[in-house]
XYZ file of C-alpha atoms in Angstrom:
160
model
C 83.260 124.040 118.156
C 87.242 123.677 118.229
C 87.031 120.052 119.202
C 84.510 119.357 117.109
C 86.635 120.629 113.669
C 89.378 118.227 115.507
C 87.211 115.197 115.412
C 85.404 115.504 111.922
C 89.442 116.702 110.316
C 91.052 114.223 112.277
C 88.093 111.606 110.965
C 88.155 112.592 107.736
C 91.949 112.432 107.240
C 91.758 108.456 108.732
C 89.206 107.605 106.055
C 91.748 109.171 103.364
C 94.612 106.722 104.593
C 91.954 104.419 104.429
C 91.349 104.755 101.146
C 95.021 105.113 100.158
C 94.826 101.677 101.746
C 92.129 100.152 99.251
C 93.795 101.746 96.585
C 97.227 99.947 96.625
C 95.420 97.145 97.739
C 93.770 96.593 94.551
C 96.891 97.280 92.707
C 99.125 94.496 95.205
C 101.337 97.759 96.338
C 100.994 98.084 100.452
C 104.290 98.733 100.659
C 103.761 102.259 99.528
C 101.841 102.690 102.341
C 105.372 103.867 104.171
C 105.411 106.415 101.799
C 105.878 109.566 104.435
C 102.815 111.390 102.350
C 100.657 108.431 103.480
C 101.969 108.758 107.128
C 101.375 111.995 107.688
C 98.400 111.977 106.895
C 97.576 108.726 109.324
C 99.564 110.476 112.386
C 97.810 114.029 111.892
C 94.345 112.373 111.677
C 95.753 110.975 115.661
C 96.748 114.435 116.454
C 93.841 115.801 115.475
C 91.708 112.718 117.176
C 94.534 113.440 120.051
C 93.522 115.614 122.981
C 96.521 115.397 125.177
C 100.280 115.467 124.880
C 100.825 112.594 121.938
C 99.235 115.091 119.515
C 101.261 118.069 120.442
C 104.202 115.539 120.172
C 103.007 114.361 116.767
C 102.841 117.692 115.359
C 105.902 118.651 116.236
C 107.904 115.321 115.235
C 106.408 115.768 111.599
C 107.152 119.064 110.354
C 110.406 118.141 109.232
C 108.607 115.804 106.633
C 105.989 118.210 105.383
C 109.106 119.512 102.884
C 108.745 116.113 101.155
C 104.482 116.991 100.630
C 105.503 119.963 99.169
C 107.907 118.409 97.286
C 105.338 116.019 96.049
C 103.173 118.386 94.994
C 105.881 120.528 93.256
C 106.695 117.771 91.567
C 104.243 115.238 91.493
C 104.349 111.788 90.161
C 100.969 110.867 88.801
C 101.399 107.724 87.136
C 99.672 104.795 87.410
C 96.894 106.827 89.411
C 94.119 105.830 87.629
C 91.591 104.469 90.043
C 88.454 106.376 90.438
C 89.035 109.539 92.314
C 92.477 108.498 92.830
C 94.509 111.699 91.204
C 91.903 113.789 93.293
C 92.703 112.181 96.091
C 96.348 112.581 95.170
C 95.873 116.584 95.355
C 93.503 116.640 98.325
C 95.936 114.572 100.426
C 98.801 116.975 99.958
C 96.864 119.905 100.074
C 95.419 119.295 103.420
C 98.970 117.604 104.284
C 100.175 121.068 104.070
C 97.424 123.164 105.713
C 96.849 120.888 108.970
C 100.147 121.825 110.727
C 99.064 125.501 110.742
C 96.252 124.777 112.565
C 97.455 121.828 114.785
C 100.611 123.802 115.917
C 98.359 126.659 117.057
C 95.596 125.245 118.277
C 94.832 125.445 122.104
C 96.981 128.886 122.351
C 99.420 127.555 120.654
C 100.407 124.188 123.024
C 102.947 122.701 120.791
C 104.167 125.758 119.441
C 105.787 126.397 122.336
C 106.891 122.921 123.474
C 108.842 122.532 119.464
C 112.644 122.885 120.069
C 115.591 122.420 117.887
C 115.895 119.025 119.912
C 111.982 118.249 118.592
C 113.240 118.581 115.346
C 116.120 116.912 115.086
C 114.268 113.921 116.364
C 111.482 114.700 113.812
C 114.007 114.520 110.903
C 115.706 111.470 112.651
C 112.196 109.833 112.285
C 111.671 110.870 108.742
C 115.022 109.384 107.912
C 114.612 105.838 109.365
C 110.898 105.985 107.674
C 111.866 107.125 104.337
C 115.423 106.847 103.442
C 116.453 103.475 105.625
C 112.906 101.423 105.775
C 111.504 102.878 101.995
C 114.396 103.431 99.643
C 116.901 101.119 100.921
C 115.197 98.153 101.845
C 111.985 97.831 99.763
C 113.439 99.995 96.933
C 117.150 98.521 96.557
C 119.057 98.792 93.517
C 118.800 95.707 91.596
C 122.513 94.451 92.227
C 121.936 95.157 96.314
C 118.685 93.828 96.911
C 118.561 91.366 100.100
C 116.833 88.117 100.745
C 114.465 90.200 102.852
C 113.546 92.424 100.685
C 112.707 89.857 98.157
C 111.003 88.425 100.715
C 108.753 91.256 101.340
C 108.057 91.563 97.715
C 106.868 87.653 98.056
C 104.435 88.871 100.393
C 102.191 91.119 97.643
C 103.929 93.642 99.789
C 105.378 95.226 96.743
């Protein structure tokens, strides 16, 4: 029955970054597919799909970033989300964003529970930064007087 929840979560959470996907598709926006909300969600659907040591890994090297899904949904920017079912997938995401790590951090008596350190995390915020900060705001969101040729060029590619 536990594995079972694991493989129809972990499913369902892949077909939501899925259909992240076809929705900044259709508005020529991949590139906000680094977004860490949209990440998470991708690498906890693995975990979850994950019966051996890369999802207890993966749940431990993403915590740090589940303050930015709360922060998102504190906060939430909402505009432009005007597909069908888009702003409900919006809310859905972060809720279950937020509720997964409960469950993936104690599942199997609590496996990677135990195995997080302070090391763990420092390598999970480590990964958040060069994610969000270096690879999201600084190069494909630069200010306009410090954007480089390959940013532009990424924007070329209907990356943007």
């Amino acid at each position: 029955a536990e594995r079972r929840f694991e493989l129809v979560f972990g499913t369902i959470h892949i077909l939501m970054f899925l259909q992240i996907l076809y929705y900044k598709y259709n508005i020529f926006s991949l590139i906000n597919m680094l977004q860490p909300c949209h990440q998470i969600l991708l690498l906890q659907g693995i975990a979850l799909l994950s019966a051996g040591k890369t999802g207890v890994l993966i749940t431990i090297f993403i915590l740090p970033a589940l303050t930015g899904t709360l922060l998102a949904m504190l906060f939430p920017e909402t505009v432009g989300l005007d597909q069908p079912f888009e702003m409900e997938a919006y809310w859905l995401q972060h809720y279950l964003i937020q509720a997964m790590p409960l469950y993936l951090l104690l599942r199997r008596n609590a496996i990677a529970l135990r195995h997080a350190s302070l090391n763990k995390g420092f390598i999970g915020i480590w990964i958040l930064a060069v994610l969000h900060f270096f690879l999201f705001e600084v190069c494909i969101h630069p200010l306009p007087y410090a954007c480089s040729s390959s940013c532009v060029c990424a924007c070329s590619l209907m990356l943007c």
